[in-house]
Coordinates of C-alpha atoms and ligand atoms in Angstrom, one line a residue:
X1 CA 20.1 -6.3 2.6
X2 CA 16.9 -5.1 0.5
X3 CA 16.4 -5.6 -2.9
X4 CA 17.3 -2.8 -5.3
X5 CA 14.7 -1.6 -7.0
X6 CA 16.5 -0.9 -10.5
X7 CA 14.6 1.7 -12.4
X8 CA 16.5 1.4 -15.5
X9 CA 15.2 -2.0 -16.3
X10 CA 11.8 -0.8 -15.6
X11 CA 12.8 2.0 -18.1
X12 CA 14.0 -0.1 -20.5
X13 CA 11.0 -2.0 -21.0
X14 CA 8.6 0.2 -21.2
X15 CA 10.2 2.0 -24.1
X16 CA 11.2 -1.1 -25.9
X17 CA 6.8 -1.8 -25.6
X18 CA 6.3 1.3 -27.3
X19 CA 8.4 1.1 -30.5
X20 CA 6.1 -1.7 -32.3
X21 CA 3.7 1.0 -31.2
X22 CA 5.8 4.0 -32.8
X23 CA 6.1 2.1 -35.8
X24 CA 2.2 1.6 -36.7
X25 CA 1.8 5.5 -36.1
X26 CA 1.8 7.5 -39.8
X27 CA 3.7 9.7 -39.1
X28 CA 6.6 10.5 -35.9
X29 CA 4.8 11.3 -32.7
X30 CA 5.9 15.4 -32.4
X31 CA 6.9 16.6 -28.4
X32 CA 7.6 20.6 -28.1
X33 CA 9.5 21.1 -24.8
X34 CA 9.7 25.0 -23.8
X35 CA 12.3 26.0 -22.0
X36 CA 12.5 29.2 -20.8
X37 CA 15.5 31.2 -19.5
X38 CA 18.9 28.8 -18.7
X39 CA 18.2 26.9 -15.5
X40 CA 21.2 24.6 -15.1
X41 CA 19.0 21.9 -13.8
X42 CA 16.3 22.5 -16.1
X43 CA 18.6 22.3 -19.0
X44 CA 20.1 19.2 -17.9
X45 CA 16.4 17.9 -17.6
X46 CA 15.0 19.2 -20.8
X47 CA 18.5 17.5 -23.1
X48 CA 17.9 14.6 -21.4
X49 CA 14.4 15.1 -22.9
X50 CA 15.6 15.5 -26.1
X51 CA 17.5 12.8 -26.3
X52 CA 15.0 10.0 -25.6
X53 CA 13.1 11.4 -28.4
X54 CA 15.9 10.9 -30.4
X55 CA 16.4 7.7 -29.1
X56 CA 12.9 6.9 -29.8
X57 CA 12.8 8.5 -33.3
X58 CA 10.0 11.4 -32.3
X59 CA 10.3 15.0 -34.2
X60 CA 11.4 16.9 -31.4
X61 CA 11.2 20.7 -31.2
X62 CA 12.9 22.8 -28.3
X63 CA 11.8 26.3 -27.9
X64 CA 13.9 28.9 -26.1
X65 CA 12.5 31.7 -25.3
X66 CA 15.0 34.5 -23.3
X67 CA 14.6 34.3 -19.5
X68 CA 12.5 37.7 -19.2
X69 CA 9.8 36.8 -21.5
X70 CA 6.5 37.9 -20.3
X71 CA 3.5 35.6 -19.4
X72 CA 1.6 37.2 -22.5
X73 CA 4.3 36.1 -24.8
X74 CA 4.6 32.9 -23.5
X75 CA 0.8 32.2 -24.3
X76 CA 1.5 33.3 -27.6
X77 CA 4.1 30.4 -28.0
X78 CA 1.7 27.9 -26.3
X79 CA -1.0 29.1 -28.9
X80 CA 1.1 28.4 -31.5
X81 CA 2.0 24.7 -30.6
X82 CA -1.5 23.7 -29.8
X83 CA -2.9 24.9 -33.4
X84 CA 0.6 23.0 -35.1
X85 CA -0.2 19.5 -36.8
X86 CA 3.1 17.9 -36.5
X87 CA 2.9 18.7 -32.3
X88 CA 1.1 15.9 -30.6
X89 CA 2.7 16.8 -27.0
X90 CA 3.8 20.1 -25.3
X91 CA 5.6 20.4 -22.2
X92 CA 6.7 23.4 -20.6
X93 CA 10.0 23.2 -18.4
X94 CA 9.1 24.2 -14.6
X95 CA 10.2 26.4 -13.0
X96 CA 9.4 29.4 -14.6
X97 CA 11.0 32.7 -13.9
X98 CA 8.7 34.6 -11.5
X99 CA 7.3 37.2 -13.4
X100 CA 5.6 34.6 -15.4
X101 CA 2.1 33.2 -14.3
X102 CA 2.8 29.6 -14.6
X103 CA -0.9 28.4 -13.6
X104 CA -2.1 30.3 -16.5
X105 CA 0.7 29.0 -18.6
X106 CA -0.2 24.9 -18.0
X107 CA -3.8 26.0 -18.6
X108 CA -3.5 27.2 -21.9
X109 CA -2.0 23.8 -23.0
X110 CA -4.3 21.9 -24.4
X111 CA -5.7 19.6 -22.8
X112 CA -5.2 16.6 -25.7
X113 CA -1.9 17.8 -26.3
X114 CA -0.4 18.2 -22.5
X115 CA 1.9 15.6 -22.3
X116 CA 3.0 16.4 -18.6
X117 CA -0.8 15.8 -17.8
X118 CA -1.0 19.2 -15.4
X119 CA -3.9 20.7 -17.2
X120 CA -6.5 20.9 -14.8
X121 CA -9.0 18.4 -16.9
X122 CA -6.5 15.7 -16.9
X123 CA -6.1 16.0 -13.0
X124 CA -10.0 16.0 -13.7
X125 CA -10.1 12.8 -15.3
X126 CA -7.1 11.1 -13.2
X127 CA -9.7 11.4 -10.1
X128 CA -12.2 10.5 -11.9
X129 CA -10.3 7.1 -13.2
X130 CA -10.6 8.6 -17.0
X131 CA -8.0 7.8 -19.3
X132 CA -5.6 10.7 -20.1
X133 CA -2.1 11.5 -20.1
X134 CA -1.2 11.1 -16.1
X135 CA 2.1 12.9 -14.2
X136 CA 5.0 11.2 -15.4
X137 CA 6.6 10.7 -12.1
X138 CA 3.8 8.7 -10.5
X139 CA 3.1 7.1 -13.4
X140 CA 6.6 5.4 -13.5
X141 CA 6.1 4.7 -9.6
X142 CA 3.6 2.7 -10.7
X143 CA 4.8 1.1 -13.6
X144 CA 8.0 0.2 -11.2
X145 CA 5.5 -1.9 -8.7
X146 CA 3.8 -3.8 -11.8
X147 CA 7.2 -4.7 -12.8
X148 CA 8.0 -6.1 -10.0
X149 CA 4.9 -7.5 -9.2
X150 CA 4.8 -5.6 -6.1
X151 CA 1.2 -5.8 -4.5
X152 CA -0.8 -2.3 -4.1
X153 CA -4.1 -3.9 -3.7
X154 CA -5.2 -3.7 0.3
X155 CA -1.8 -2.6 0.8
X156 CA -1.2 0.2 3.3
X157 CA 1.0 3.1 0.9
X158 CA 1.7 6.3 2.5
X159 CA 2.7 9.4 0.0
X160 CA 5.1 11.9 1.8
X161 CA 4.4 15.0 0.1
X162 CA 1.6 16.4 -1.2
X163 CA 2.6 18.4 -4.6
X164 CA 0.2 18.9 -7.5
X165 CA 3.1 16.7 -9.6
X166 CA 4.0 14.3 -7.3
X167 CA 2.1 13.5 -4.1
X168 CA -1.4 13.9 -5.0
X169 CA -1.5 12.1 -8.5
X170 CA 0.5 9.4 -6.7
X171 CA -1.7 8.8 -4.0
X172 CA -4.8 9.0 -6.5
X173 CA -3.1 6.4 -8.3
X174 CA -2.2 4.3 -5.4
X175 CA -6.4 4.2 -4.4
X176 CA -7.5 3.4 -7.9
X177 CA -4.9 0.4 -7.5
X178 CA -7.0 -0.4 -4.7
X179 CA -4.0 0.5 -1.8
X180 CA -5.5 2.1 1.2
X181 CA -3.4 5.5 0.8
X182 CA -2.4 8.0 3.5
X183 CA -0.6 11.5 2.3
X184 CA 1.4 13.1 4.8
X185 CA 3.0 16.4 4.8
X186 CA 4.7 19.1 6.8
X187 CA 2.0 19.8 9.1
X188 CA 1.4 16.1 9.9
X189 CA 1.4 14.6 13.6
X190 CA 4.0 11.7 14.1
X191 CA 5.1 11.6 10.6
X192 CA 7.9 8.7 11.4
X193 CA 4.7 6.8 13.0
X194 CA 2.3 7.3 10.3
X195 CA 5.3 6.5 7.7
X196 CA 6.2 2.9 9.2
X197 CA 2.5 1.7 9.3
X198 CA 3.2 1.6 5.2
X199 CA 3.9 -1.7 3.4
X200 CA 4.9 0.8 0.4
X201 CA 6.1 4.6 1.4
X202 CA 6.5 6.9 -1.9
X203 CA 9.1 9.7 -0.4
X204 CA 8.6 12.9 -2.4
X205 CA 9.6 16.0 0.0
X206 CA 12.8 17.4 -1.5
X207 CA 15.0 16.8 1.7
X208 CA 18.0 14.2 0.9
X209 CA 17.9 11.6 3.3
X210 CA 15.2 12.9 5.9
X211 CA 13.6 9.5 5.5
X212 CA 15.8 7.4 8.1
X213 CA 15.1 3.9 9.9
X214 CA 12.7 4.6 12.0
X215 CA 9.7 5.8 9.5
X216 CA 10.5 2.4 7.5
X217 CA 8.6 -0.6 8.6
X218 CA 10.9 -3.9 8.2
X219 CA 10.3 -5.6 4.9
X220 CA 8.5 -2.4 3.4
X221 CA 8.8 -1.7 -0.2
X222 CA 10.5 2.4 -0.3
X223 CA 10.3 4.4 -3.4
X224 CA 12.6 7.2 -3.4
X225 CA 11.4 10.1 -5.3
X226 CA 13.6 13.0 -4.4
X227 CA 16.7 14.4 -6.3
X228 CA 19.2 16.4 -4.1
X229 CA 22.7 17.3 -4.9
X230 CA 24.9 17.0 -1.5
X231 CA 28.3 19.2 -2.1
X232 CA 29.6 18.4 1.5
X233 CA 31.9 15.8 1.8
X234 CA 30.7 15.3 5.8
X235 CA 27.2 14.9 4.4
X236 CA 28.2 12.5 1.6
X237 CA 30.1 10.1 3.7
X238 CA 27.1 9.8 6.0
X239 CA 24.7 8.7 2.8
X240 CA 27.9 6.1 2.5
X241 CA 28.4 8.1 -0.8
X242 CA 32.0 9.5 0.2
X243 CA 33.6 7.4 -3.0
X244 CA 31.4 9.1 -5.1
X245 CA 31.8 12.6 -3.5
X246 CA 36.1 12.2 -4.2
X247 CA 35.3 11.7 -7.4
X248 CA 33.1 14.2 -8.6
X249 CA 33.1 17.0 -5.4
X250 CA 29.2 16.2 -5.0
X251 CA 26.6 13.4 -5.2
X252 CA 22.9 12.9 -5.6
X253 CA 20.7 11.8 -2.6
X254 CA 17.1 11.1 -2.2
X255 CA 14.9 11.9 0.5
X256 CA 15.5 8.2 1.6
X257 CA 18.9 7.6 3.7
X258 CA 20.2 4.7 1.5
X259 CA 21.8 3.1 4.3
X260 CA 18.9 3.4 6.6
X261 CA 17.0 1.8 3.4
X262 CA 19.3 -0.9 2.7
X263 CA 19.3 -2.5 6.1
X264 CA 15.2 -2.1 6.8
X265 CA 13.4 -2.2 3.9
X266 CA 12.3 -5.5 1.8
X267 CA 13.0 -3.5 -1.2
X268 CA 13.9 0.3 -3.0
X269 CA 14.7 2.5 -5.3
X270 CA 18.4 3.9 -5.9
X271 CA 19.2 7.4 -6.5
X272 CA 20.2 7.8 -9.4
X273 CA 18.7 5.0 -11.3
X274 CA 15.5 4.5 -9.5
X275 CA 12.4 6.6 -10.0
X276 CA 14.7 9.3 -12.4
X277 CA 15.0 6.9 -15.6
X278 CA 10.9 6.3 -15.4
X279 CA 9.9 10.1 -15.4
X280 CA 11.2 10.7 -18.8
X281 CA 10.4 6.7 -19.9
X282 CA 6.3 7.8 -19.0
X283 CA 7.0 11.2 -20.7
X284 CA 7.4 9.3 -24.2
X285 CA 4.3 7.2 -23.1
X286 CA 1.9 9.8 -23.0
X287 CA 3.1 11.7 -26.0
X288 CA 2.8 8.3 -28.1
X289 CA -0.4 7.9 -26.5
X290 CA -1.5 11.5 -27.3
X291 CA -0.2 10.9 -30.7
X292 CA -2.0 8.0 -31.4
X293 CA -5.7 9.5 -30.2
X294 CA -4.9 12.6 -32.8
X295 CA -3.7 10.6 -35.4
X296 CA -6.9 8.4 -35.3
X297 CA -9.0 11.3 -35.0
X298 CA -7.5 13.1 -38.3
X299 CA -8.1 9.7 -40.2
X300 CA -11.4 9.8 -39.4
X301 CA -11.5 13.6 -40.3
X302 CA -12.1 14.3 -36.6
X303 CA -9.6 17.3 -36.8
Ligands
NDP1 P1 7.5 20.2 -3.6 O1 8.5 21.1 -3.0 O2 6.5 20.7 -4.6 O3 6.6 19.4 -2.5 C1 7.3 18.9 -1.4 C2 6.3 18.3 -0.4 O4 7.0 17.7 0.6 C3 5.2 19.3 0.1 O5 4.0 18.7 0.1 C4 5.7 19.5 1.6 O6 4.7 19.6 2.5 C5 6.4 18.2 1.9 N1 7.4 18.4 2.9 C6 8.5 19.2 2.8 N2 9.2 19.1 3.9 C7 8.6 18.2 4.7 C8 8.9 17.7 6.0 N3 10.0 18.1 6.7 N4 8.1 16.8 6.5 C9 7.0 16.4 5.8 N5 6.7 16.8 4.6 C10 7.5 17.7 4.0 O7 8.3 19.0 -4.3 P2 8.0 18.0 -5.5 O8 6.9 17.1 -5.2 O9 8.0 18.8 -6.7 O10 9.4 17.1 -5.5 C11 9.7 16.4 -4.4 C12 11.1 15.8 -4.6 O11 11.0 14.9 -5.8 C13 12.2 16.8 -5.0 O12 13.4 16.3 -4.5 C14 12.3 16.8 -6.5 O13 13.5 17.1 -7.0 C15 12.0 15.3 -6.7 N6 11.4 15.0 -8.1 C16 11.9 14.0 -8.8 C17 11.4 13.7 -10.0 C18 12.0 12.5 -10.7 O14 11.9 12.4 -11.9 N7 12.6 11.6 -9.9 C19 10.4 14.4 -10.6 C20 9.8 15.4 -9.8 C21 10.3 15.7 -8.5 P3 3.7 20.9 2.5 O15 2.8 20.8 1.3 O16 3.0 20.8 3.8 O17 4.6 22.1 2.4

């Protein structure tokens, strides 16, 4: 059996590290989370938000604009929270309803107060090794091997999936940890193959349990990024999740088959409670961190 990965330690710890830090800031680090329209999953995600800032003691704002807003009046919003004093982070839910430009949208954060670090200069300066507020997700992937003391350095890690919030920041942060990275993706060649040469595989493709035995390597260490909600009992039973299913008619699955996990890898993440906990943990990270940089610039009458 592998060792469980357990995400809500990992979690735990990193926001117990940052209240000695919350406490020497002047004033409560400020997050704005934008939520536009009423996205079930999306307003699960953004509570859940809202809560850890509560937990953490942050002035939180939510902002709900109506579903059909326009892209133009959305910009005004963003406008408004980048020129507010007691914002240090914004975040804007995705996804956004379709007649909105969303690309424009993440650009018009700014870049010192983008605590989701998508701006286009933070990608900037996570390639570049710069410090800046980096992707949550990846960032808690990587906070995960360090407390566990996994090794990355001259390890083999292959990325599955190549999003802008996911797969490429991962992988960029896998090579500055000195891994030798591979990102593979729907069009890739022998994807089982290329996945079992890895000594630590990052699954991030948005297909529950595609990942099965024979693209793990024995021993490997699997992180399971992906959140999907099975609602057939069939399904559930064959992700050994059929207790769960009884009880509450559907279950989450990763792109990992747990089983298949379980019996070939050294060591993984659950879903829930692996990678999910650390996404919001890292979101409180950067805003503390973004709060702290304005903070010290307005003492020193910076802005
Ligand atoms: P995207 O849909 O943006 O990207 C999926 C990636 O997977 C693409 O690069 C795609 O390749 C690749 N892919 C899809 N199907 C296959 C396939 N059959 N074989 C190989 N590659 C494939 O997803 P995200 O990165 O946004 O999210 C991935 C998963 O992670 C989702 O389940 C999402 O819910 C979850 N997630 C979880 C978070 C957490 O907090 N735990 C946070 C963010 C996401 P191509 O580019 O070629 O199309």
């Amino acid at each position: 059996m592998a060792k469980i990965l357990d995400g809500v330690a990992v979690r735990n710890g990193i926001l117990a590290r940052l209240q000695p830090r919350i406490a020497k800031l002047g004033r409560a680090p400020g997050l704005a989370v934008v939520l536009v329209g009423h996205d079930p999953a999306s307003e699960v995600y953004v509570r859940n938000k809202v809560k850890a800032c509560a937990e953490l003691n942050f002035f939180s704002d939510k902002l709900t604009p109506p579903a059909d807003i326009s892209t133009e009046g959305l910009l005004a919003i963003i406008d408004t929270l980048n020129k507010r004093d007691d914002i240090d982070g914004i975040l804007v839910q995705m996804p956004l309803p379709k007649q909105i430009d969303a690309r424009r949208v993440l650009e018009a954060i700014a870049p010192e107060k983008d605590a989701d670090g998508f701006h286009p200069m933070n990608v900037g300066h996570l390639v570049a090794g710069r410090p800046g507020p980096r992707a949550c997700t990846p960032a808690g992937v990587m906070e995960l091997l360090k407390h566990y003391s996994i090794p990355v350095s001259g390890k083999r890690a292959v990325v599955l999936g190549r999003s802008d919030i996911v797969g490429k920041p991962q992988a960029l942060m896998l090579l500055h940890e000195s891994a030798t990275v591979t990102i593979c993706h729907s069009r890739t060649a022998n994807l089982a193959e290329e996945c079992r040469r890895a000594d630590i595989l990052v699954a991030a493709i948005g297909k529950a349990g595609f990942v099965t035995a024979e693209f793990i390597a024995p021993g490997a260490t699997v992180i399971d990024v992906g959140i999907n909600r099975v609602t057939d009992a069939a399904e559930a039973e064959r992700f050994g999740k059929a207790a769960g299913f009884a009880k509450a008619g559907s279950v989450l699955v990763g792109d990992v088959h747990p089983l298949d996990a379980d019996r070939v890898a050294g060591a993984y993440t659950p879903v829930p409670g692996g990678v999910g906990p650390l996404t919001i943990a890292m979101l409180m990270a950067n805003t503390v961190e973004l709060s702290e940089r304005r903070q010290s610039l307005t003492k020193q009458g910076v802005i």
